[in-house]
PDB file of C-alpha atoms and ligand atoms in Angstrom:
ATOM      1  CA  MET A   1       7.973 -13.178   1.980  1.00 65.00           C
ATOM      2  CA  SER A   2       8.319  -9.982   0.030  1.00 87.00           C
ATOM      3  CA  PHE A   3       6.527  -6.888   1.301  1.00 93.00           C
ATOM      4  CA  GLN A   4       8.002  -3.694  -0.068  1.00 96.00           C
ATOM      5  CA  LEU A   5       7.046  -0.243  -1.284  1.00 98.00           C
ATOM      6  CA  THR A   6       8.448   1.550  -4.330  1.00 98.00           C
ATOM      7  CA  ILE A   7       7.694   5.245  -4.695  1.00 98.00           C
ATOM      8  CA  LEU A   8       6.693   6.351  -8.194  1.00 98.00           C
ATOM      9  CA  GLY A   9       5.397   9.890  -7.667  1.00 98.00           C
ATOM     10  CA  THR A  10       6.068  12.543  -5.048  1.00 98.00           C
ATOM     11  CA  GLY A  11       4.493  15.715  -6.453  1.00 97.00           C
ATOM     12  CA  SER A  12       1.111  17.322  -5.914  1.00 95.00           C
ATOM     13  CA  ALA A  13      -1.456  18.914  -8.215  1.00 91.00           C
ATOM     14  CA  THR A  14       0.686  21.487 -10.075  1.00 93.00           C
ATOM     15  CA  PRO A  15       3.127  19.749 -12.450  1.00 91.00           C
ATOM     16  CA  VAL A  16       6.874  20.188 -12.043  1.00 93.00           C
ATOM     17  CA  LEU A  17       9.579  18.681 -14.238  1.00 94.00           C
ATOM     18  CA  THR A  18      11.375  17.030 -11.347  1.00 94.00           C
ATOM     19  CA  ARG A  19       8.446  15.154  -9.811  1.00 97.00           C
ATOM     20  CA  ASN A  20       5.621  12.904 -10.917  1.00 98.00           C
ATOM     21  CA  PRO A  21       2.185  13.020  -9.317  1.00 98.00           C
ATOM     22  CA  THR A  22       1.237  10.467  -6.670  1.00 98.00           C
ATOM     23  CA  ALA A  23       1.681   6.757  -7.287  1.00 98.00           C
ATOM     24  CA  HIS A  24       3.119   4.051  -5.052  1.00 98.00           C
ATOM     25  CA  HIS A  25       3.746   0.397  -5.867  1.00 98.00           C
ATOM     26  CA  LEU A  26       3.500  -2.324  -3.244  1.00 98.00           C
ATOM     27  CA  GLN A  27       4.961  -5.757  -3.788  1.00 96.00           C
ATOM     28  CA  ILE A  28       3.340  -8.400  -1.606  1.00 94.00           C
ATOM     29  CA  GLU A  29       4.486 -11.959  -2.302  1.00 90.00           C
ATOM     30  CA  HIS A  30       4.408 -12.323  -6.081  1.00 91.00           C
ATOM     31  CA  GLU A  31       1.734  -9.694  -6.769  1.00 95.00           C
ATOM     32  CA  GLY A  32       1.753  -5.940  -7.388  1.00 97.00           C
ATOM     33  CA  TYR A  33      -0.602  -3.410  -5.800  1.00 98.00           C
ATOM     34  CA  LEU A  34      -0.760   0.131  -7.138  1.00 98.00           C
ATOM     35  CA  ILE A  35      -1.844   2.935  -4.819  1.00 98.00           C
ATOM     36  CA  ASP A  36      -2.974   6.012  -6.770  1.00 98.00           C
ATOM     37  CA  CYS A  37      -2.139   6.477 -10.409  1.00 98.00           C
ATOM     38  CA  GLY A  38      -1.248  10.061 -11.269  1.00 98.00           C
ATOM     39  CA  GLU A  39      -0.425  11.109 -14.821  1.00 97.00           C
ATOM     40  CA  GLY A  40       2.619   9.272 -16.197  1.00 97.00           C
ATOM     41  CA  THR A  41       2.480   6.404 -13.716  1.00 98.00           C
ATOM     42  CA  GLN A  42       2.884   3.833 -16.498  1.00 98.00           C
ATOM     43  CA  ASN A  43       6.153   5.513 -17.502  1.00 98.00           C
ATOM     44  CA  GLN A  44       7.336   5.282 -13.900  1.00 98.00           C
ATOM     45  CA  LEU A  45       6.449   1.588 -13.748  1.00 98.00           C
ATOM     46  CA  LEU A  46       8.582   1.098 -16.869  1.00 97.00           C
ATOM     47  CA  ARG A  47      11.414   3.264 -15.544  1.00 98.00           C
ATOM     48  CA  TYR A  48      11.696   1.285 -12.331  1.00 98.00           C
ATOM     49  CA  LYS A  49      11.143  -2.099 -13.982  1.00 97.00           C
ATOM     50  CA  LEU A  50       7.954  -3.019 -12.141  1.00 96.00           C
ATOM     51  CA  ARG A  51       6.139  -5.674 -14.124  1.00 93.00           C
ATOM     52  CA  THR A  52       2.534  -4.851 -14.964  1.00 94.00           C
ATOM     53  CA  THR A  53       1.793  -8.517 -15.652  1.00 93.00           C
ATOM     54  CA  LYS A  54       1.871  -8.996 -11.883  1.00 93.00           C
ATOM     55  CA  LEU A  55      -0.234  -5.896 -11.181  1.00 97.00           C
ATOM     56  CA  ASN A  56      -3.653  -7.123 -10.100  1.00 97.00           C
ATOM     57  CA  TYR A  57      -5.001  -4.508  -7.675  1.00 98.00           C
ATOM     58  CA  ILE A  58      -5.303  -0.724  -7.941  1.00 98.00           C
ATOM     59  CA  PHE A  59      -6.372   1.435  -5.002  1.00 98.00           C
ATOM     60  CA  ILE A  60      -7.338   5.067  -5.712  1.00 98.00           C
ATOM     61  CA  THR A  61      -7.597   7.344  -2.680  1.00 98.00           C
ATOM     62  CA  HIS A  62      -9.676  10.125  -4.280  1.00 98.00           C
ATOM     63  CA  LEU A  63     -10.645  11.615  -7.595  1.00 98.00           C
ATOM     64  CA  HIS A  64      -8.329  14.612  -7.779  1.00 98.00           C
ATOM     65  CA  GLY A  65      -6.450  14.418 -11.061  1.00 97.00           C
ATOM     66  CA  ASP A  66      -2.997  14.084  -9.514  1.00 98.00           C
ATOM     67  CA  HIS A  67      -4.142  10.746  -8.060  1.00 98.00           C
ATOM     68  CA  PHE A  68      -5.840   9.048 -11.011  1.00 98.00           C
ATOM     69  CA  PHE A  69      -5.305  10.823 -14.358  1.00 98.00           C
ATOM     70  CA  GLY A  70      -2.785   8.138 -15.309  1.00 98.00           C
ATOM     71  CA  LEU A  71      -5.271   5.312 -14.987  1.00 98.00           C
ATOM     72  CA  ILE A  72      -6.896   5.328 -18.438  1.00 98.00           C
ATOM     73  CA  GLY A  73      -3.464   5.327 -20.082  1.00 97.00           C
ATOM     74  CA  LEU A  74      -2.277   2.443 -17.960  1.00 98.00           C
ATOM     75  CA  LEU A  75      -5.426   0.403 -18.647  1.00 98.00           C
ATOM     76  CA  SER A  76      -5.111   1.003 -22.401  1.00 97.00           C
ATOM     77  CA  THR A  77      -1.486  -0.123 -22.318  1.00 97.00           C
ATOM     78  CA  LEU A  78      -2.315  -3.278 -20.351  1.00 97.00           C
ATOM     79  CA  ASN A  79      -4.838  -4.027 -23.080  1.00 97.00           C
ATOM     80  CA  MET A  80      -2.288  -3.465 -25.856  1.00 96.00           C
ATOM     81  CA  HIS A  81      -0.002  -5.868 -24.015  1.00 96.00           C
ATOM     82  CA  ARG A  82      -2.783  -8.437 -24.418  1.00 95.00           C
ATOM     83  CA  ARG A  83      -3.597  -8.756 -20.763  1.00 97.00           C
ATOM     84  CA  ILE A  84      -6.393 -11.221 -20.125  1.00 97.00           C
ATOM     85  CA  GLU A  85      -6.243 -11.537 -16.330  1.00 97.00           C
ATOM     86  CA  ASP A  86      -8.896  -9.793 -14.226  1.00 97.00           C
ATOM     87  CA  LEU A  87      -8.014  -6.500 -12.528  1.00 98.00           C
ATOM     88  CA  TRP A  88      -9.529  -5.141  -9.310  1.00 98.00           C
ATOM     89  CA  ILE A  89      -9.903  -1.382  -8.838  1.00 98.00           C
ATOM     90  CA  PHE A  90     -11.009   0.247  -5.589  1.00 98.00           C
ATOM     91  CA  ALA A  91     -11.991   3.930  -5.685  1.00 98.00           C
ATOM     92  CA  PRO A  92     -14.619   6.408  -4.522  1.00 98.00           C
ATOM     93  CA  LYS A  93     -17.891   6.786  -6.398  1.00 98.00           C
ATOM     94  CA  GLY A  94     -17.478   8.097  -9.933  1.00 98.00           C
ATOM     95  CA  LEU A  95     -14.354   6.330 -11.149  1.00 98.00           C
ATOM     96  CA  ALA A  96     -16.136   3.423 -12.830  1.00 98.00           C
ATOM     97  CA  GLU A  97     -18.341   5.907 -14.691  1.00 98.00           C
ATOM     98  CA  ILE A  98     -15.350   8.022 -15.782  1.00 98.00           C
ATOM     99  CA  ILE A  99     -13.348   5.048 -17.046  1.00 98.00           C
ATOM    100  CA  THR A 100     -16.350   3.524 -18.803  1.00 97.00           C
ATOM    101  CA  LEU A 101     -17.002   6.822 -20.609  1.00 98.00           C
ATOM    102  CA  GLN A 102     -13.353   7.175 -21.628  1.00 97.00           C
ATOM    103  CA  MET A 103     -13.403   3.630 -22.988  1.00 96.00           C
ATOM    104  CA  LYS A 104     -16.634   4.264 -24.844  1.00 97.00           C
ATOM    105  CA  TYR A 105     -15.540   7.395 -26.707  1.00 97.00           C
ATOM    106  CA  SER A 106     -12.029   6.144 -27.450  1.00 95.00           C
ATOM    107  CA  ASP A 107     -13.502   2.870 -28.710  1.00 94.00           C
ATOM    108  CA  THR A 108     -11.286   0.928 -26.353  1.00 93.00           C
ATOM    109  CA  ARG A 109     -12.472  -2.630 -25.807  1.00 95.00           C
ATOM    110  CA  LEU A 110     -10.648  -4.399 -23.026  1.00 96.00           C
ATOM    111  CA  ASN A 111      -9.597  -8.014 -23.306  1.00 97.00           C
ATOM    112  CA  PHE A 112      -9.658  -8.301 -19.539  1.00 98.00           C
ATOM    113  CA  LYS A 113     -12.322  -7.785 -16.902  1.00 98.00           C
ATOM    114  CA  ILE A 114     -12.204  -4.936 -14.403  1.00 98.00           C
ATOM    115  CA  HIS A 115     -13.928  -5.413 -11.048  1.00 98.00           C
ATOM    116  CA  PHE A 116     -14.748  -1.955  -9.690  1.00 98.00           C
ATOM    117  CA  THR A 117     -15.411  -1.605  -5.972  1.00 98.00           C
ATOM    118  CA  GLU A 118     -16.731   1.712  -4.703  1.00 98.00           C
ATOM    119  CA  THR A 119     -15.046   2.768  -1.465  1.00 98.00           C
ATOM    120  CA  GLN A 120     -17.008   4.272   1.419  1.00 98.00           C
ATOM    121  CA  THR A 121     -14.744   7.069   2.617  1.00 97.00           C
ATOM    122  CA  GLU A 122     -16.571   8.066   5.807  1.00 97.00           C
ATOM    123  CA  LYS A 123     -15.852   4.990   7.898  1.00 97.00           C
ATOM    124  CA  SER A 124     -13.025   2.541   8.451  1.00 98.00           C
ATOM    125  CA  TYR A 125     -13.790  -0.996   7.299  1.00 98.00           C
ATOM    126  CA  LEU A 126     -12.229  -4.098   5.792  1.00 98.00           C
ATOM    127  CA  LEU A 127     -12.184  -3.367   2.062  1.00 98.00           C
ATOM    128  CA  PHE A 128     -10.296  -6.353   0.687  1.00 98.00           C
ATOM    129  CA  GLU A 129      -8.426  -9.452   1.746  1.00 97.00           C
ATOM    130  CA  ASN A 130      -6.730 -12.404   0.163  1.00 96.00           C
ATOM    131  CA  GLU A 131      -4.388 -15.144   1.357  1.00 92.00           C
ATOM    132  CA  TYR A 132      -1.573 -12.718   2.123  1.00 93.00           C
ATOM    133  CA  VAL A 133      -2.970  -9.338   3.104  1.00 97.00           C
ATOM    134  CA  SER A 134      -5.982  -7.418   4.368  1.00 98.00           C
ATOM    135  CA  VAL A 135      -6.736  -3.832   3.364  1.00 98.00           C
ATOM    136  CA  THR A 136      -8.668  -1.528   5.677  1.00 98.00           C
ATOM    137  CA  THR A 137      -9.812   1.968   4.715  1.00 98.00           C
ATOM    138  CA  ILE A 138      -8.602   5.075   6.557  1.00 98.00           C
ATOM    139  CA  PRO A 139     -11.159   7.927   6.316  1.00 98.00           C
ATOM    140  CA  LEU A 140      -9.431  11.224   5.492  1.00 98.00           C
ATOM    141  CA  ILE A 141     -10.600  14.832   5.367  1.00 98.00           C
ATOM    142  CA  HIS A 142     -10.247  16.467   1.957  1.00 98.00           C
ATOM    143  CA  ARG A 143     -12.248  18.560  -0.531  1.00 97.00           C
ATOM    144  CA  VAL A 144     -13.660  15.438  -2.185  1.00 98.00           C
ATOM    145  CA  PRO A 145     -14.343  11.982  -0.674  1.00 98.00           C
ATOM    146  CA  CYS A 146     -10.970  10.497   0.197  1.00 98.00           C
ATOM    147  CA  CYS A 147      -9.590   7.557   2.137  1.00 98.00           C
ATOM    148  CA  GLY A 148      -6.201   6.022   2.765  1.00 98.00           C
ATOM    149  CA  PHE A 149      -5.460   2.316   3.064  1.00 98.00           C
ATOM    150  CA  LEU A 150      -3.907   0.117   5.728  1.00 98.00           C
ATOM    151  CA  PHE A 151      -2.222  -2.988   4.281  1.00 98.00           C
ATOM    152  CA  LYS A 152      -1.691  -5.660   6.911  1.00 97.00           C
ATOM    153  CA  GLU A 153      -0.046  -9.005   6.309  1.00 94.00           C
ATOM    154  CA  LYS A 154      -1.997 -12.077   7.337  1.00 91.00           C
ATOM    155  CA  THR A 155      -0.655 -13.937  10.359  1.00 83.00           C
ATOM    156  CA  LYS A 156       2.232 -16.130   9.385  1.00 77.00           C
ATOM    157  CA  LYS A 157       2.401 -19.879   9.912  1.00 79.00           C
ATOM    158  CA  ARG A 158       5.282 -21.494  11.783  1.00 83.00           C
ATOM    159  CA  LYS A 159       8.045 -23.008   9.678  1.00 86.00           C
ATOM    160  CA  ILE A 160       9.066 -26.658   9.920  1.00 87.00           C
ATOM    161  CA  ILE A 161      12.781 -27.165  10.623  1.00 88.00           C
ATOM    162  CA  LYS A 162      14.194 -29.281   7.791  1.00 85.00           C
ATOM    163  CA  GLU A 163      16.939 -30.851   9.896  1.00 85.00           C
ATOM    164  CA  THR A 164      14.587 -32.303  12.509  1.00 85.00           C
ATOM    165  CA  LYS A 165      11.571 -33.017  10.305  1.00 87.00           C
ATOM    166  CA  PRO A 166      10.358 -36.618  10.896  1.00 86.00           C
ATOM    167  CA  ASN A 167       9.967 -38.681   7.731  1.00 84.00           C
ATOM    168  CA  ASP A 168       6.559 -40.086   8.624  1.00 85.00           C
ATOM    169  CA  LEU A 169       4.652 -36.794   8.835  1.00 86.00           C
ATOM    170  CA  SER A 170       1.322 -36.795   7.016  1.00 87.00           C
ATOM    171  CA  PHE A 171       0.026 -33.697   5.208  1.00 86.00           C
ATOM    172  CA  GLU A 172      -2.444 -33.170   8.041  1.00 88.00           C
ATOM    173  CA  GLU A 173       0.321 -33.375  10.645  1.00 87.00           C
ATOM    174  CA  ILE A 174       2.431 -30.862   8.678  1.00 87.00           C
ATOM    175  CA  ARG A 175      -0.530 -28.502   8.618  1.00 86.00           C
ATOM    176  CA  MET A 176      -1.029 -28.960  12.378  1.00 87.00           C
ATOM    177  CA  LEU A 177       2.625 -28.258  13.130  1.00 87.00           C
ATOM    178  CA  LYS A 178       2.593 -25.129  10.943  1.00 85.00           C
ATOM    179  CA  ASN A 179      -0.455 -23.968  12.879  1.00 85.00           C
ATOM    180  CA  GLY A 180       1.408 -24.362  16.154  1.00 85.00           C
ATOM    181  CA  GLU A 181      -0.241 -27.585  17.327  1.00 88.00           C
ATOM    182  CA  ASP A 182       1.481 -30.607  18.905  1.00 89.00           C
ATOM    183  CA  ILE A 183       1.004 -34.087  17.387  1.00 90.00           C
ATOM    184  CA  PHE A 184      -0.304 -36.763  19.768  1.00 90.00           C
ATOM    185  CA  ASN A 185      -0.127 -40.559  19.809  1.00 88.00           C
ATOM    186  CA  ILE A 186      -3.327 -42.595  20.088  1.00 87.00           C
ATOM    187  CA  ASP A 187      -2.691 -43.063  23.833  1.00 89.00           C
ATOM    188  CA  GLY A 188      -2.628 -39.270  24.297  1.00 88.00           C
ATOM    189  CA  SER A 189       1.093 -38.896  24.799  1.00 89.00           C
ATOM    190  CA  VAL A 190       2.955 -36.249  22.810  1.00 87.00           C
ATOM    191  CA  LYS A 191       4.473 -37.657  19.605  1.00 88.00           C
ATOM    192  CA  TYR A 192       5.948 -34.473  18.147  1.00 89.00           C
ATOM    193  CA  LYS A 193       6.225 -31.383  20.300  1.00 88.00           C
ATOM    194  CA  ASN A 194       5.673 -28.337  18.145  1.00 89.00           C
ATOM    195  CA  GLU A 195       8.505 -26.183  19.456  1.00 86.00           C
ATOM    196  CA  VAL A 196      11.040 -28.922  18.663  1.00 88.00           C
ATOM    197  CA  TYR A 197      10.046 -29.193  15.014  1.00 87.00           C
ATOM    198  CA  THR A 198       9.116 -25.636  14.041  1.00 90.00           C
ATOM    199  CA  THR A 199      10.454 -22.102  14.277  1.00 88.00           C
ATOM    200  CA  PRO A 200       8.187 -19.274  15.448  1.00 82.00           C
ATOM    201  CA  SER A 201       6.158 -17.430  12.827  1.00 80.00           C
ATOM    202  CA  LEU A 202       7.375 -14.012  11.771  1.00 80.00           C
ATOM    203  CA  LYS A 203       5.563 -10.913  12.922  1.00 85.00           C
ATOM    204  CA  SER A 204       2.900  -9.632  10.505  1.00 90.00           C
ATOM    205  CA  CYS A 205       3.902  -6.259   9.092  1.00 94.00           C
ATOM    206  CA  SER A 206       1.706  -3.353   8.075  1.00 97.00           C
ATOM    207  CA  PHE A 207       1.862  -0.298   5.845  1.00 98.00           C
ATOM    208  CA  ALA A 208      -0.457   2.705   6.136  1.00 98.00           C
ATOM    209  CA  PHE A 209      -0.988   5.093   3.248  1.00 98.00           C
ATOM    210  CA  CYS A 210      -2.485   8.451   4.199  1.00 98.00           C
ATOM    211  CA  SER A 211      -3.132  10.470   1.080  1.00 96.00           C
ATOM    212  CA  ASP A 212      -4.302  14.096   0.814  1.00 98.00           C
ATOM    213  CA  THR A 213      -5.814  15.157   4.107  1.00 98.00           C
ATOM    214  CA  LEU A 214      -6.350  17.878   6.588  1.00 98.00           C
ATOM    215  CA  PHE A 215      -4.537  17.050   9.825  1.00 98.00           C
ATOM    216  CA  THR A 216      -6.810  14.613  11.627  1.00 98.00           C
ATOM    217  CA  GLU A 217      -6.045  12.571  14.720  1.00 97.00           C
ATOM    218  CA  SER A 218      -8.918  10.244  13.861  1.00 98.00           C
ATOM    219  CA  VAL A 219      -6.477   8.158  11.789  1.00 98.00           C
ATOM    220  CA  ILE A 220      -4.247   7.377  14.767  1.00 98.00           C
ATOM    221  CA  ASP A 221      -6.215   4.455  16.188  1.00 98.00           C
ATOM    222  CA  ILE A 222      -6.518   2.840  12.763  1.00 98.00           C
ATOM    223  CA  ILE A 223      -2.818   3.004  11.903  1.00 98.00           C
ATOM    224  CA  LYS A 224      -1.465   2.393  15.425  1.00 98.00           C
ATOM    225  CA  ASN A 225       1.930   0.609  15.451  1.00 96.00           C
ATOM    226  CA  ALA A 226       2.120   0.305  11.663  1.00 97.00           C
ATOM    227  CA  ASP A 227       5.633  -0.625  10.572  1.00 97.00           C
ATOM    228  CA  LEU A 228       5.651   1.993   7.825  1.00 97.00           C
ATOM    229  CA  LEU A 229       3.469   5.083   7.373  1.00 98.00           C
ATOM    230  CA  TYR A 230       3.303   7.260   4.288  1.00 98.00           C
ATOM    231  CA  HIS A 231       1.668  10.589   5.115  1.00 98.00           C
ATOM    232  CA  GLU A 232       1.386  13.578   2.844  1.00 98.00           C
ATOM    233  CA  ALA A 233       3.276  16.706   3.875  1.00 98.00           C
ATOM    234  CA  THR A 234       2.414  19.153   1.133  1.00 98.00           C
ATOM    235  CA  PHE A 235       3.639  22.226   2.994  1.00 98.00           C
ATOM    236  CA  LEU A 236       6.311  23.333   5.432  1.00 98.00           C
ATOM    237  CA  ASP A 237       5.134  24.306   8.878  1.00 98.00           C
ATOM    238  CA  GLU A 238       5.182  28.051   8.089  1.00 98.00           C
ATOM    239  CA  LEU A 239       2.328  27.508   5.610  1.00 98.00           C
ATOM    240  CA  LEU A 240       0.009  25.900   8.147  1.00 98.00           C
ATOM    241  CA  PRO A 241      -2.830  28.342   7.296  1.00 98.00           C
ATOM    242  CA  ARG A 242      -2.493  27.428   3.604  1.00 98.00           C
ATOM    243  CA  ALA A 243      -2.500  23.717   4.480  1.00 98.00           C
ATOM    244  CA  THR A 244      -5.638  24.126   6.552  1.00 98.00           C
ATOM    245  CA  GLN A 245      -7.341  26.168   3.841  1.00 98.00           C
ATOM    246  CA  THR A 246      -6.630  23.551   1.149  1.00 97.00           C
ATOM    247  CA  ASN A 247      -7.258  20.442   3.286  1.00 98.00           C
ATOM    248  CA  HIS A 248      -3.638  19.364   3.333  1.00 98.00           C
ATOM    249  CA  SER A 249      -1.029  18.664   6.013  1.00 98.00           C
ATOM    250  CA  THR A 250       2.346  20.112   6.949  1.00 98.00           C
ATOM    251  CA  THR A 251       5.608  18.358   7.733  1.00 98.00           C
ATOM    252  CA  LYS A 252       5.140  18.663  11.464  1.00 98.00           C
ATOM    253  CA  GLN A 253       1.545  17.489  11.327  1.00 98.00           C
ATOM    254  CA  ALA A 254       2.530  14.357   9.398  1.00 98.00           C
ATOM    255  CA  ALA A 255       5.284  13.686  11.939  1.00 98.00           C
ATOM    256  CA  MET A 256       2.858  14.262  14.827  1.00 98.00           C
ATOM    257  CA  ILE A 257       0.571  11.569  13.421  1.00 98.00           C
ATOM    258  CA  ALA A 258       3.546   9.186  13.137  1.00 98.00           C
ATOM    259  CA  LYS A 259       4.598   9.922  16.702  1.00 98.00           C
ATOM    260  CA  LYS A 260       1.151   9.562  18.232  1.00 98.00           C
ATOM    261  CA  ALA A 261       0.445   6.375  16.286  1.00 98.00           C
ATOM    262  CA  LYS A 262       3.839   4.969  17.349  1.00 98.00           C
ATOM    263  CA  VAL A 263       4.660   3.796  13.822  1.00 97.00           C
ATOM    264  CA  GLY A 264       8.077   2.368  13.018  1.00 96.00           C
ATOM    265  CA  LYS A 265       9.015   4.665  10.166  1.00 97.00           C
ATOM    266  CA  LEU A 266       7.488   7.649   8.355  1.00 98.00           C
ATOM    267  CA  ILE A 267       7.773   8.656   4.698  1.00 98.00           C
ATOM    268  CA  ILE A 268       6.522  12.102   3.713  1.00 98.00           C
ATOM    269  CA  GLY A 269       5.625  13.259   0.199  1.00 98.00           C
ATOM    270  CA  HIS A 270       3.104  15.066  -2.056  1.00 98.00           C
ATOM    271  CA  TYR A 271       5.304  18.159  -2.024  1.00 98.00           C
ATOM    272  CA  SER A 272       3.922  21.458  -3.232  1.00 97.00           C
ATOM    273  CA  SER A 273       5.463  22.599  -6.529  1.00 97.00           C
ATOM    274  CA  ARG A 274       6.776  25.737  -4.800  1.00 97.00           C
ATOM    275  CA  TYR A 275       9.562  23.709  -3.121  1.00 97.00           C
ATOM    276  CA  LYS A 276      12.729  23.082  -5.107  1.00 96.00           C
ATOM    277  CA  GLU A 277      14.694  21.466  -2.289  1.00 96.00           C
ATOM    278  CA  LEU A 278      13.285  19.282   0.449  1.00 97.00           C
ATOM    279  CA  GLU A 279      15.902  19.334   3.184  1.00 98.00           C
ATOM    280  CA  THR A 280      13.781  21.648   5.316  1.00 98.00           C
ATOM    281  CA  HIS A 281      10.835  19.238   4.997  1.00 98.00           C
ATOM    282  CA  LEU A 282      12.993  16.469   6.389  1.00 98.00           C
ATOM    283  CA  ALA A 283      14.476  18.577   9.169  1.00 98.00           C
ATOM    284  CA  GLU A 284      11.089  19.854  10.318  1.00 98.00           C
ATOM    285  CA  ALA A 285       9.515  16.406  10.379  1.00 98.00           C
ATOM    286  CA  ARG A 286      12.503  14.933  12.224  1.00 98.00           C
ATOM    287  CA  GLU A 287      12.138  17.541  14.956  1.00 98.00           C
ATOM    288  CA  VAL A 288       8.910  15.716  15.840  1.00 98.00           C
ATOM    289  CA  PHE A 289       9.555  12.157  14.620  1.00 98.00           C
ATOM    290  CA  MET A 290      13.176  11.188  14.084  1.00 98.00           C
ATOM    291  CA  ASN A 291      12.668   8.130  11.890  1.00 97.00           C
ATOM    292  CA  THR A 292      11.299  10.162   8.971  1.00 98.00           C
ATOM    293  CA  TYR A 293      12.390   9.847   5.343  1.00 98.00           C
ATOM    294  CA  LEU A 294      11.596  11.842   2.227  1.00 98.00           C
ATOM    295  CA  ALA A 295       9.619  10.128  -0.506  1.00 98.00           C
ATOM    296  CA  ILE A 296      12.066   9.882  -3.419  1.00 98.00           C
ATOM    297  CA  GLU A 297      10.953   8.463  -6.749  1.00 98.00           C
ATOM    298  CA  GLY A 298      12.433   5.075  -7.552  1.00 98.00           C
ATOM    299  CA  GLU A 299      13.389   4.298  -3.959  1.00 98.00           C
ATOM    300  CA  THR A 300      12.196   1.048  -2.451  1.00 97.00           C
ATOM    301  CA  HIS A 301      11.451   0.624   1.250  1.00 97.00           C
ATOM    302  CA  LYS A 302      11.432  -2.930   2.531  1.00 95.00           C
ATOM    303  CA  ILE A 303       8.570  -3.480   4.915  1.00 93.00           C
ATOM    304  CA  ARG A 304       9.440  -7.145   4.898  1.00 73.00           C
ATOM    305  CA  ASP A 305      11.854  -9.009   2.714  1.00 51.00           C
ATOM    306  CA  THR A 306      12.477 -12.185   4.615  1.00 43.00           C
ATOM    307  CA  LYS A 307      12.039 -15.619   3.192  1.00 42.00           C
ATOM    308  CA  VAL A 308       9.561 -17.536   5.335  1.00 38.00           C
TER     309      VAL A 308
HETATM  310 ZN1  LIG B 401      -3.049  15.435  -4.412  1.00 73.94          ZN
HETATM  311 ZN1  LIG B 402      -6.365  15.932  -3.447  1.00 73.94          ZN
END
């Protein structure tokens, strides 16, 4: 099963030539999930060869421009590419109104249906689920309503071992074996013992996305033990007062969250435009949480890439 993150934008609100504003692409099974959609995100999707035909879900953390100004352009392009499949967009109150107004005055008529879901940013709750993944909100503290998202794979089924698979298995018996059950004879004796015919299911992986936020330990319980955490680190530690004033986090604060939540790996990003090089960001974060990596556009991080 494929479960991987590709980073499309690492900058913050003020534009710089070397960075795009926030956007991350998640590949789960055969489908694409976009998290935030800063200006130019559609160009980044093209640049890194991520197919928009498989993009079915868009999650917007908050309505600051560096997190959604690319959305109307992307939607218009999907329409020009003759998309007809439904699209689901999750965002705080206001986005549906903004997009509808933009469509109205640009006389853009979509050939596909958008399902808008308004996120409640003050509490953590199950926002979305399908066969493969569940998405839970992570309330964040920012100047406007804002929440992150925890993507958690659904529990895996066991896999039947081809070499030992009996020929007379019915569909129902295959389902039972995949669910970890033994198969019994009519007299109650064991016909097929599960552990002989199946391999254990793989661990379910999770990815937590913490967008713009003041340092808050309230996220720790929600993201506990996540395999991968993205957490903004707009400023170096020396600008802690500036981070606090603007409702953002520093390198060390992001790393502290990773450490306390015992995540497997941390990616930091959303760098302030004042920073030309990022080595100090990495060094500072690693002082607190060693398994930290810089968000770099075009890089893919495999959360899971194992065939089940
Ligand atoms: Zn931002
Ligand atoms: Zn913001």
